[in-house]
Tab-separated table of C-alpha atoms in Angstrom:
chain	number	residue	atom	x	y	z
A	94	UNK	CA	9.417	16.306	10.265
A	95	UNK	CA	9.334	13.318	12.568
A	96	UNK	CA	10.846	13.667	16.129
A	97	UNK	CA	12.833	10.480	15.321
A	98	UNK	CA	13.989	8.935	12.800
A	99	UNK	CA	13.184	5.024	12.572
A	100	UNK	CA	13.103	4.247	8.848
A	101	UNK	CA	14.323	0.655	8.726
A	102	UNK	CA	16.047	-0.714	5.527
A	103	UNK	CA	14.371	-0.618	2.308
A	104	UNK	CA	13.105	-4.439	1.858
A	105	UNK	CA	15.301	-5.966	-1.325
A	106	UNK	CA	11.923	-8.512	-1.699
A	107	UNK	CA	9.350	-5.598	-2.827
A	108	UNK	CA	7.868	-5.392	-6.314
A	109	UNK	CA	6.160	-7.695	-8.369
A	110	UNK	CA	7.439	-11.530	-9.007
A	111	UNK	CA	5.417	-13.892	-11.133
A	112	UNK	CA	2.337	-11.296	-11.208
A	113	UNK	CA	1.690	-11.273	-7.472
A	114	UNK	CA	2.871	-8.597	-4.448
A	115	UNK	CA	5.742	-10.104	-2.970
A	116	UNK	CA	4.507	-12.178	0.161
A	117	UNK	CA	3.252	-10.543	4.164
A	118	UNK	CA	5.927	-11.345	6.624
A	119	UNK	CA	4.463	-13.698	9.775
A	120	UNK	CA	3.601	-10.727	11.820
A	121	UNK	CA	0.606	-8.759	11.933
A	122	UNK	CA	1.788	-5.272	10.649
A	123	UNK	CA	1.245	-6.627	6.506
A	124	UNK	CA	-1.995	-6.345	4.510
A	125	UNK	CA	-1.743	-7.224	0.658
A	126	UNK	CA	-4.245	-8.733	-1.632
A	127	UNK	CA	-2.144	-11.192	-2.777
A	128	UNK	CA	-1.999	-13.102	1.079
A	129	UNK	CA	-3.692	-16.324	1.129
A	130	UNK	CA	-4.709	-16.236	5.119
A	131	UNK	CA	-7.269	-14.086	6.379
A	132	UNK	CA	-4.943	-11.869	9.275
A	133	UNK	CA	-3.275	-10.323	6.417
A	134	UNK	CA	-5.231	-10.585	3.504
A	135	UNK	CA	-7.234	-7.262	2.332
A	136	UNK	CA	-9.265	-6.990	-1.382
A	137	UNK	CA	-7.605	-5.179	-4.057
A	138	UNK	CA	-9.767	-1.774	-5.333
A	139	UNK	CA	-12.089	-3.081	-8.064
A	140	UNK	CA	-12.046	-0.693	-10.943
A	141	UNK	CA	-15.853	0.606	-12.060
A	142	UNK	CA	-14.076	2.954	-14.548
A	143	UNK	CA	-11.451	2.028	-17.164
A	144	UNK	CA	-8.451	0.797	-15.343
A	145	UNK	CA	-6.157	3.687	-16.528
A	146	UNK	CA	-7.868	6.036	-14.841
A	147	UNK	CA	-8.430	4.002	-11.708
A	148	UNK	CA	-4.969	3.706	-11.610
A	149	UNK	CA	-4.167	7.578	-12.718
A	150	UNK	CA	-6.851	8.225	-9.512
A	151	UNK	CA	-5.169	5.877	-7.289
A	152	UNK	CA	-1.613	7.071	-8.135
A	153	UNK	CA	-2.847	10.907	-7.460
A	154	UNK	CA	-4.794	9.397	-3.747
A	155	UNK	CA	-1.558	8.090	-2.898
A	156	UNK	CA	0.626	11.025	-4.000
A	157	UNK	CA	-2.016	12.999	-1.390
A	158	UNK	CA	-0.933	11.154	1.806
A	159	UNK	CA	0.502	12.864	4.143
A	160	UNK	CA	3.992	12.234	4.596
A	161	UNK	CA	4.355	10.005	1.917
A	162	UNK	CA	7.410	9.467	-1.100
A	163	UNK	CA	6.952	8.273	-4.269
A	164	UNK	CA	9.950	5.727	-4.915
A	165	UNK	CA	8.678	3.540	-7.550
A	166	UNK	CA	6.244	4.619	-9.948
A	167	UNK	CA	6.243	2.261	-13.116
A	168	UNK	CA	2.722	2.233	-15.258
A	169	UNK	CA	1.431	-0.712	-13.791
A	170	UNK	CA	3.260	-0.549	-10.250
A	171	UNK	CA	3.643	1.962	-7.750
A	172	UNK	CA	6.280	1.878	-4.357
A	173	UNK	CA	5.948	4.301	-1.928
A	174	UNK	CA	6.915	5.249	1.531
A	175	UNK	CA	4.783	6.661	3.946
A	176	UNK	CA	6.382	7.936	7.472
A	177	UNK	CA	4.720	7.894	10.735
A	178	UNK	CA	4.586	11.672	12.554
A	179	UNK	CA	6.128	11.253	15.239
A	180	UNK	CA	8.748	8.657	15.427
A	181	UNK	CA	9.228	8.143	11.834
A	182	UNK	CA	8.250	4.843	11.531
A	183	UNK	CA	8.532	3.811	7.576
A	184	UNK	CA	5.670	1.671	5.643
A	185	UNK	CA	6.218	0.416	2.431
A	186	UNK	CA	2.725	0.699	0.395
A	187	UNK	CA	2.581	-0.823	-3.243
A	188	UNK	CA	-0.362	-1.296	-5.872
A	189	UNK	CA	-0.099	-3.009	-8.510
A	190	UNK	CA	-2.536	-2.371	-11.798
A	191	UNK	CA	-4.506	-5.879	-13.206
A	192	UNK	CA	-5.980	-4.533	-16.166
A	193	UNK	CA	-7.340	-7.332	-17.316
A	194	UNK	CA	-8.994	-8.062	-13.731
A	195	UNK	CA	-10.011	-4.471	-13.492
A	196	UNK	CA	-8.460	-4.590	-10.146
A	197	UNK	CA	-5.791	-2.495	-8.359
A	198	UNK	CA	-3.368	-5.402	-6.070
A	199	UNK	CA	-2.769	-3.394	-2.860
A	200	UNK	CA	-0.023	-4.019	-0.147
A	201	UNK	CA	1.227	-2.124	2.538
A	202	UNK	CA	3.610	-3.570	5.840
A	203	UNK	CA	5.973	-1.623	8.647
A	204	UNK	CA	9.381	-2.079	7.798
A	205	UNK	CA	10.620	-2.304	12.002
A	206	UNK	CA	8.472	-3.609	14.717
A	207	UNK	CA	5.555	-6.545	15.297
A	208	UNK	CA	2.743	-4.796	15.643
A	209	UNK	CA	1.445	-1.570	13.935
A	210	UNK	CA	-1.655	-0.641	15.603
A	211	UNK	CA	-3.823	-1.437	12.710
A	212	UNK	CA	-2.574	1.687	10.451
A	213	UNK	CA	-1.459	-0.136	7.490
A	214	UNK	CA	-4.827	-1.542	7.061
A	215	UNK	CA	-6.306	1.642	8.185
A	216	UNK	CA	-4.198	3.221	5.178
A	217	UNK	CA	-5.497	0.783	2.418
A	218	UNK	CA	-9.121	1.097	3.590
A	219	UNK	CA	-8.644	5.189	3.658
A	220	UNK	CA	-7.662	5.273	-0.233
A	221	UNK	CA	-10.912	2.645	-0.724
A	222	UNK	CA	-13.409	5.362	0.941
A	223	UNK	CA	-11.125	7.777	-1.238
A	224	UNK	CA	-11.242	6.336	-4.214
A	225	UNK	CA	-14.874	4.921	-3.813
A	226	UNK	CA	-16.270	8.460	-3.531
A	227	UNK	CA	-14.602	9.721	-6.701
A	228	UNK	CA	-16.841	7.121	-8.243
A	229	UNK	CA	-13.707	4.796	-9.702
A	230	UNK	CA	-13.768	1.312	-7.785
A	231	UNK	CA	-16.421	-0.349	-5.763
């Protein structure tokens, strides 16, 4: 249980609109696939197994994380909300499942604040080494 509590509001943008991961905010606490610049823009997990169980992996690696709540979890999308120890900071982290692309869309941004210290990309690239080493995406 965080010391403090400094959630933020849910963002009403979050999901999936016209197949993409809705778009990074100008500051530098977003990563997502689906930016077009290079400060927030991070590649997806590339599936070496059947998508399915990429995703079943991916959904179970995220499920893992410490402080973390499942809000959304849809077949091909997943929402969750992963809190910060101490002051209870709240990130939003989605994948999305491309099947066809054999590719898992990844996104995760700070709700409050400018800066985050580099965790949300630190998050994405933890479930990569994760997921990499139970042999599912490259």
């Amino acid at each position: 249980m965080p010391l403090f509590a400094f959630s933020g509001r849910r963002p009403g943008n979050l999901g999936v609109s016209s197949g993409r991961l809705s778009p990074c905010p100008c500051s530098p606490n977003c990563v997502s696939t689906d930016a077009d610049d290079i400060d927030h823009n991070i590649p997806g997990f590339e599936c070496v197994v059947a998508p399915t169980d990429a995703w079943r992996a991916a959904h179970a690696a995220v499920v893992a994380l410490p402080r973390t709540t499942v809000v959304t979890d849809a077949p091909e999308y997943l929402h969750a909300e992963c809190r910060s120890a101490f002051f209870g900071f709240v990130d939003d982290l989605e994948m999305h499942l491309r099947a066809k692309q054999n590719l898992i869309a990844v996104r995760s941004a700070s709700r409050l604040g400018r800066s985050d210290f580099g965790v949300n990309k630190k998050r994405i690239e933890e479930l990569r080494q994760s997921l990499r080493a139970q042999g599912v995406i490259r």
